[in-house]
């Protein structure tokens, strides 16, 4: 696996977990630190990532051009869902808190599902099925895990303190657009 694929995996992990931290912060503000929000968001987020990984795995038999097109559509939808999260949630919650929470969970699912497409796609398209496949996959996965840790730390400890919710949303949106363009 070349360095660019590991770089993409690192950034994908960083952005995905940065969004997770952002979603938790918004939910805690929105619900008044309700502890039930944490497991609900975590469950929806993990189900979304798993769904995206499963969908990406179905692209094995697809031609490379079709798989890239599907990835591009998925990442674009993930970018839009992430960008809409804060403004849509604010507007919907003014109408009804329960509907707002449901809409928020749906946007979390869509964002996580579509960013969950990236790592399996990179693994499928960059790792040859030979005697070194396990080693190559471990390097790609390690890059993703290191990115996830970095994204969580940077978002939770630095960006959250410096930027506030709107600044976090804008920063993550810009990062998502750049990463989607790089990945495609």
PDB file of C-alpha atoms in Angstrom:
ATOM      1  CA  UNK A   1       0.000   0.000   0.000  1.00  0.00           C
ATOM      2  CA  UNK A   2       1.534   3.244  -1.026  1.00  0.00           C
ATOM      3  CA  UNK A   3       1.902   6.286   1.183  1.00  0.00           C
ATOM      4  CA  UNK A   4      -0.955   8.169  -0.523  1.00  0.00           C
ATOM      5  CA  UNK A   5      -3.443   5.397   0.324  1.00  0.00           C
ATOM      6  CA  UNK A   6      -2.261   5.397   3.944  1.00  0.00           C
ATOM      7  CA  UNK A   7      -2.556   9.195   3.977  1.00  0.00           C
ATOM      8  CA  UNK A   8      -6.138   8.919   2.726  1.00  0.00           C
ATOM      9  CA  UNK A   9      -6.911   6.254   5.324  1.00  0.00           C
ATOM     10  CA  UNK A  10      -5.391   8.419   8.072  1.00  0.00           C
ATOM     11  CA  UNK A  11      -7.409  11.458   7.016  1.00  0.00           C
ATOM     12  CA  UNK A  12     -10.583   9.404   6.607  1.00  0.00           C
ATOM     13  CA  UNK A  13     -10.226   8.077  10.150  1.00  0.00           C
ATOM     14  CA  UNK A  14      -9.448  11.547  11.480  1.00  0.00           C
ATOM     15  CA  UNK A  15     -12.449  13.145   9.828  1.00  0.00           C
ATOM     16  CA  UNK A  16     -14.849  10.368  10.772  1.00  0.00           C
ATOM     17  CA  UNK A  17     -13.956  10.491  14.465  1.00  0.00           C
ATOM     18  CA  UNK A  18     -13.815  14.291  14.416  1.00  0.00           C
ATOM     19  CA  UNK A  19     -17.417  14.230  13.240  1.00  0.00           C
ATOM     20  CA  UNK A  20     -18.296  11.781  15.999  1.00  0.00           C
ATOM     21  CA  UNK A  21     -16.877  14.125  18.649  1.00  0.00           C
ATOM     22  CA  UNK A  22     -18.748  17.019  17.041  1.00  0.00           C
ATOM     23  CA  UNK A  23     -22.023  15.055  17.051  1.00  0.00           C
ATOM     24  CA  UNK A  24     -21.596  14.241  20.748  1.00  0.00           C
ATOM     25  CA  UNK A  25     -20.919  17.884  21.607  1.00  0.00           C
ATOM     26  CA  UNK A  26     -24.004  19.063  19.739  1.00  0.00           C
ATOM     27  CA  UNK A  27     -26.177  16.366  21.310  1.00  0.00           C
ATOM     28  CA  UNK A  28     -25.009  17.188  24.826  1.00  0.00           C
ATOM     29  CA  UNK A  29     -25.801  20.854  24.305  1.00  0.00           C
ATOM     30  CA  UNK A  30     -29.106  20.042  22.680  1.00  0.00           C
ATOM     31  CA  UNK A  31     -30.272  17.579  25.339  1.00  0.00           C
ATOM     32  CA  UNK A  32     -28.828  19.324  28.373  1.00  0.00           C
ATOM     33  CA  UNK A  33     -26.165  16.610  28.865  1.00  0.00           C
ATOM     34  CA  UNK A  34     -28.693  13.782  28.810  1.00  0.00           C
ATOM     35  CA  UNK A  35     -26.713  10.557  29.258  1.00  0.00           C
ATOM     36  CA  UNK A  36     -29.076   8.656  26.949  1.00  0.00           C
ATOM     37  CA  UNK A  37     -27.774  10.694  24.010  1.00  0.00           C
ATOM     38  CA  UNK A  38     -24.328   9.057  24.161  1.00  0.00           C
ATOM     39  CA  UNK A  39     -25.364   5.440  23.527  1.00  0.00           C
ATOM     40  CA  UNK A  40     -27.930   6.486  20.920  1.00  0.00           C
ATOM     41  CA  UNK A  41     -25.372   8.480  18.928  1.00  0.00           C
ATOM     42  CA  UNK A  42     -22.692   5.833  19.331  1.00  0.00           C
ATOM     43  CA  UNK A  43     -25.043   3.092  18.139  1.00  0.00           C
ATOM     44  CA  UNK A  44     -26.245   5.072  15.124  1.00  0.00           C
ATOM     45  CA  UNK A  45     -22.685   6.108  14.274  1.00  0.00           C
ATOM     46  CA  UNK A  46     -21.308   2.560  14.443  1.00  0.00           C
ATOM     47  CA  UNK A  47     -24.245   1.131  12.498  1.00  0.00           C
ATOM     48  CA  UNK A  48     -23.657   3.822   9.877  1.00  0.00           C
ATOM     49  CA  UNK A  49     -19.957   3.007   9.533  1.00  0.00           C
ATOM     50  CA  UNK A  50     -20.713  -0.716   9.342  1.00  0.00           C
ATOM     51  CA  UNK A  51     -23.383  -0.103   6.711  1.00  0.00           C
ATOM     52  CA  UNK A  52     -20.995   1.947   4.620  1.00  0.00           C
ATOM     53  CA  UNK A  53     -18.280  -0.686   4.914  1.00  0.00           C
ATOM     54  CA  UNK A  54     -20.709  -3.386   3.860  1.00  0.00           C
ATOM     55  CA  UNK A  55     -21.914  -1.345   0.890  1.00  0.00           C
ATOM     56  CA  UNK A  56     -18.350  -0.639  -0.202  1.00  0.00           C
ATOM     57  CA  UNK A  57     -17.565  -4.344   0.043  1.00  0.00           C
ATOM     58  CA  UNK A  58     -20.276  -5.060  -2.505  1.00  0.00           C
ATOM     59  CA  UNK A  59     -18.343  -3.076  -5.082  1.00  0.00           C
ATOM     60  CA  UNK A  60     -15.685  -5.793  -5.493  1.00  0.00           C
ATOM     61  CA  UNK A  61     -17.160  -6.965  -8.763  1.00  0.00           C
ATOM     62  CA  UNK A  62     -17.715  -3.463 -10.108  1.00  0.00           C
ATOM     63  CA  UNK A  63     -15.406  -1.886 -12.640  1.00  0.00           C
ATOM     64  CA  UNK A  64     -12.962   0.627 -11.190  1.00  0.00           C
ATOM     65  CA  UNK A  65     -14.741   3.575 -12.843  1.00  0.00           C
ATOM     66  CA  UNK A  66     -18.120   2.561 -11.446  1.00  0.00           C
ATOM     67  CA  UNK A  67     -16.683   2.005  -7.971  1.00  0.00           C
ATOM     68  CA  UNK A  68     -15.044   5.455  -8.010  1.00  0.00           C
ATOM     69  CA  UNK A  69     -18.328   7.005  -9.124  1.00  0.00           C
ATOM     70  CA  UNK A  70     -20.173   5.296  -6.271  1.00  0.00           C
ATOM     71  CA  UNK A  71     -17.512   6.405  -3.793  1.00  0.00           C
ATOM     72  CA  UNK A  72     -17.713   9.968  -5.095  1.00  0.00           C
ATOM     73  CA  UNK A  73     -21.500  10.013  -4.699  1.00  0.00           C
ATOM     74  CA  UNK A  74     -21.270   8.541  -1.217  1.00  0.00           C
ATOM     75  CA  UNK A  75     -18.617  10.961  -0.012  1.00  0.00           C
ATOM     76  CA  UNK A  76     -20.533  13.889  -1.512  1.00  0.00           C
ATOM     77  CA  UNK A  77     -23.639  12.795   0.391  1.00  0.00           C
ATOM     78  CA  UNK A  78     -21.544  12.430   3.555  1.00  0.00           C
ATOM     79  CA  UNK A  79     -20.203  15.958   3.075  1.00  0.00           C
ATOM     80  CA  UNK A  80     -23.705  17.392   2.574  1.00  0.00           C
ATOM     81  CA  UNK A  81     -25.129  15.547   5.600  1.00  0.00           C
ATOM     82  CA  UNK A  82     -22.255  16.775   7.766  1.00  0.00           C
ATOM     83  CA  UNK A  83     -22.688  20.340   6.540  1.00  0.00           C
ATOM     84  CA  UNK A  84     -26.445  20.288   7.113  1.00  0.00           C
ATOM     85  CA  UNK A  85     -26.255  18.728  10.572  1.00  0.00           C
ATOM     86  CA  UNK A  86     -26.035  21.843  12.717  1.00  0.00           C
ATOM     87  CA  UNK A  87     -28.322  24.219  10.779  1.00  0.00           C
ATOM     88  CA  UNK A  88     -30.961  21.557  10.096  1.00  0.00           C
ATOM     89  CA  UNK A  89     -30.947  20.384  13.692  1.00  0.00           C
ATOM     90  CA  UNK A  90     -31.364  23.893  15.009  1.00  0.00           C
ATOM     91  CA  UNK A  91     -34.287  24.581  12.698  1.00  0.00           C
ATOM     92  CA  UNK A  92     -36.038  21.248  13.301  1.00  0.00           C
ATOM     93  CA  UNK A  93     -35.613  21.427  17.083  1.00  0.00           C
ATOM     94  CA  UNK A  94     -37.387  24.757  17.115  1.00  0.00           C
ATOM     95  CA  UNK A  95     -40.401  22.876  15.757  1.00  0.00           C
ATOM     96  CA  UNK A  96     -40.192  19.752  17.888  1.00  0.00           C
ATOM     97  CA  UNK A  97     -37.368  18.334  20.066  1.00  0.00           C
ATOM     98  CA  UNK A  98     -38.207  14.668  19.417  1.00  0.00           C
ATOM     99  CA  UNK A  99     -38.381  15.117  15.679  1.00  0.00           C
ATOM    100  CA  UNK A 100     -35.152  17.103  15.929  1.00  0.00           C
ATOM    101  CA  UNK A 101     -33.411  14.246  17.720  1.00  0.00           C
ATOM    102  CA  UNK A 102     -34.657  11.791  15.109  1.00  0.00           C
ATOM    103  CA  UNK A 103     -33.498  14.048  12.283  1.00  0.00           C
ATOM    104  CA  UNK A 104     -30.141  14.489  14.012  1.00  0.00           C
ATOM    105  CA  UNK A 105     -29.694  10.734  14.338  1.00  0.00           C
ATOM    106  CA  UNK A 106     -30.604  10.305  10.674  1.00  0.00           C
ATOM    107  CA  UNK A 107     -28.003  12.881   9.611  1.00  0.00           C
ATOM    108  CA  UNK A 108     -25.430  11.177  11.858  1.00  0.00           C
ATOM    109  CA  UNK A 109     -26.236   7.846  10.227  1.00  0.00           C
ATOM    110  CA  UNK A 110     -25.954   9.271   6.695  1.00  0.00           C
ATOM    111  CA  UNK A 111     -22.661  11.001   7.480  1.00  0.00           C
ATOM    112  CA  UNK A 112     -21.122   7.934   9.153  1.00  0.00           C
ATOM    113  CA  UNK A 113     -22.429   5.523   6.515  1.00  0.00           C
ATOM    114  CA  UNK A 114     -20.954   7.472   3.659  1.00  0.00           C
ATOM    115  CA  UNK A 115     -17.569   8.059   5.302  1.00  0.00           C
ATOM    116  CA  UNK A 116     -17.613   4.359   6.214  1.00  0.00           C
ATOM    117  CA  UNK A 117     -17.271   3.613   2.488  1.00  0.00           C
ATOM    118  CA  UNK A 118     -13.708   4.924   2.302  1.00  0.00           C
ATOM    119  CA  UNK A 119     -11.497   2.465   4.218  1.00  0.00           C
ATOM    120  CA  UNK A 120     -12.894  -0.735   2.646  1.00  0.00           C
ATOM    121  CA  UNK A 121     -12.730   0.905  -0.774  1.00  0.00           C
ATOM    122  CA  UNK A 122      -9.070   1.798  -0.251  1.00  0.00           C
ATOM    123  CA  UNK A 123      -8.332  -1.736   0.949  1.00  0.00           C
ATOM    124  CA  UNK A 124     -10.085  -3.348  -2.019  1.00  0.00           C
ATOM    125  CA  UNK A 125      -8.494  -1.149  -4.628  1.00  0.00           C
ATOM    126  CA  UNK A 126      -4.966  -0.973  -3.256  1.00  0.00           C
ATOM    127  CA  UNK A 127      -4.093  -4.347  -1.741  1.00  0.00           C
ATOM    128  CA  UNK A 128      -3.131  -7.210  -4.000  1.00  0.00           C
ATOM    129  CA  UNK A 129      -4.282 -10.665  -2.961  1.00  0.00           C
ATOM    130  CA  UNK A 130      -0.852 -12.158  -2.375  1.00  0.00           C
ATOM    131  CA  UNK A 131       1.260 -13.415   0.536  1.00  0.00           C
ATOM    132  CA  UNK A 132       1.774  -9.834   1.817  1.00  0.00           C
ATOM    133  CA  UNK A 133      -1.902  -8.794   1.797  1.00  0.00           C
ATOM    134  CA  UNK A 134      -2.227  -9.083   5.579  1.00  0.00           C
ATOM    135  CA  UNK A 135       0.763  -6.836   6.180  1.00  0.00           C
ATOM    136  CA  UNK A 136      -0.468  -4.231   3.679  1.00  0.00           C
ATOM    137  CA  UNK A 137      -3.946  -4.259   5.182  1.00  0.00           C
ATOM    138  CA  UNK A 138      -2.517  -3.821   8.676  1.00  0.00           C
ATOM    139  CA  UNK A 139      -0.577  -0.710   7.566  1.00  0.00           C
ATOM    140  CA  UNK A 140      -3.697   0.766   6.003  1.00  0.00           C
ATOM    141  CA  UNK A 141      -5.769  -0.023   9.081  1.00  0.00           C
ATOM    142  CA  UNK A 142      -3.062   1.356  11.395  1.00  0.00           C
ATOM    143  CA  UNK A 143      -3.063   4.618   9.444  1.00  0.00           C
ATOM    144  CA  UNK A 144      -6.850   4.786   9.823  1.00  0.00           C
ATOM    145  CA  UNK A 145      -6.693   4.114  13.575  1.00  0.00           C
ATOM    146  CA  UNK A 146      -3.949   6.713  14.095  1.00  0.00           C
ATOM    147  CA  UNK A 147      -6.046   9.194  12.135  1.00  0.00           C
ATOM    148  CA  UNK A 148      -9.100   8.369  14.241  1.00  0.00           C
ATOM    149  CA  UNK A 149      -7.157   8.993  17.429  1.00  0.00           C
ATOM    150  CA  UNK A 150      -5.700  12.238  16.070  1.00  0.00           C
ATOM    151  CA  UNK A 151      -9.122  13.429  14.872  1.00  0.00           C
ATOM    152  CA  UNK A 152     -10.701  12.739  18.248  1.00  0.00           C
ATOM    153  CA  UNK A 153      -7.950  14.478  20.179  1.00  0.00           C
ATOM    154  CA  UNK A 154      -7.689  17.505  17.896  1.00  0.00           C
ATOM    155  CA  UNK A 155     -11.446  17.997  17.736  1.00  0.00           C
ATOM    156  CA  UNK A 156     -12.220  17.256  21.373  1.00  0.00           C
ATOM    157  CA  UNK A 157      -9.375  19.130  23.004  1.00  0.00           C
ATOM    158  CA  UNK A 158      -8.390  21.853  20.564  1.00  0.00           C
ATOM    159  CA  UNK A 159     -11.077  22.631  18.007  1.00  0.00           C
ATOM    160  CA  UNK A 160     -13.912  22.442  20.541  1.00  0.00           C
ATOM    161  CA  UNK A 161     -12.157  24.963  22.783  1.00  0.00           C
ATOM    162  CA  UNK A 162     -11.104  27.349  20.037  1.00  0.00           C
ATOM    163  CA  UNK A 163     -13.965  27.290  17.573  1.00  0.00           C
ATOM    164  CA  UNK A 164     -17.298  26.548  19.257  1.00  0.00           C
ATOM    165  CA  UNK A 165     -20.014  24.537  17.536  1.00  0.00           C
ATOM    166  CA  UNK A 166     -20.353  26.728  14.447  1.00  0.00           C
ATOM    167  CA  UNK A 167     -16.602  26.894  13.967  1.00  0.00           C
ATOM    168  CA  UNK A 168     -16.341  23.140  14.412  1.00  0.00           C
ATOM    169  CA  UNK A 169     -19.086  22.590  11.842  1.00  0.00           C
ATOM    170  CA  UNK A 170     -17.405  24.904   9.342  1.00  0.00           C
ATOM    171  CA  UNK A 171     -13.928  23.448   9.890  1.00  0.00           C
ATOM    172  CA  UNK A 172     -15.187  19.877   9.542  1.00  0.00           C
ATOM    173  CA  UNK A 173     -17.170  20.811   6.455  1.00  0.00           C
ATOM    174  CA  UNK A 174     -14.122  22.309   4.766  1.00  0.00           C
ATOM    175  CA  UNK A 175     -12.003  19.319   5.777  1.00  0.00           C
ATOM    176  CA  UNK A 176     -14.675  16.944   4.455  1.00  0.00           C
ATOM    177  CA  UNK A 177     -14.797  18.669   1.075  1.00  0.00           C
ATOM    178  CA  UNK A 178     -10.998  18.575   0.781  1.00  0.00           C
ATOM    179  CA  UNK A 179     -10.745  14.941   1.851  1.00  0.00           C
ATOM    180  CA  UNK A 180     -13.548  13.850  -0.463  1.00  0.00           C
ATOM    181  CA  UNK A 181     -11.749  15.557  -3.358  1.00  0.00           C
ATOM    182  CA  UNK A 182      -8.459  13.894  -2.380  1.00  0.00           C
ATOM    183  CA  UNK A 183     -10.060  10.483  -1.986  1.00  0.00           C
ATOM    184  CA  UNK A 184     -11.769  10.674  -5.350  1.00  0.00           C
TER     185      UNK A 184
END
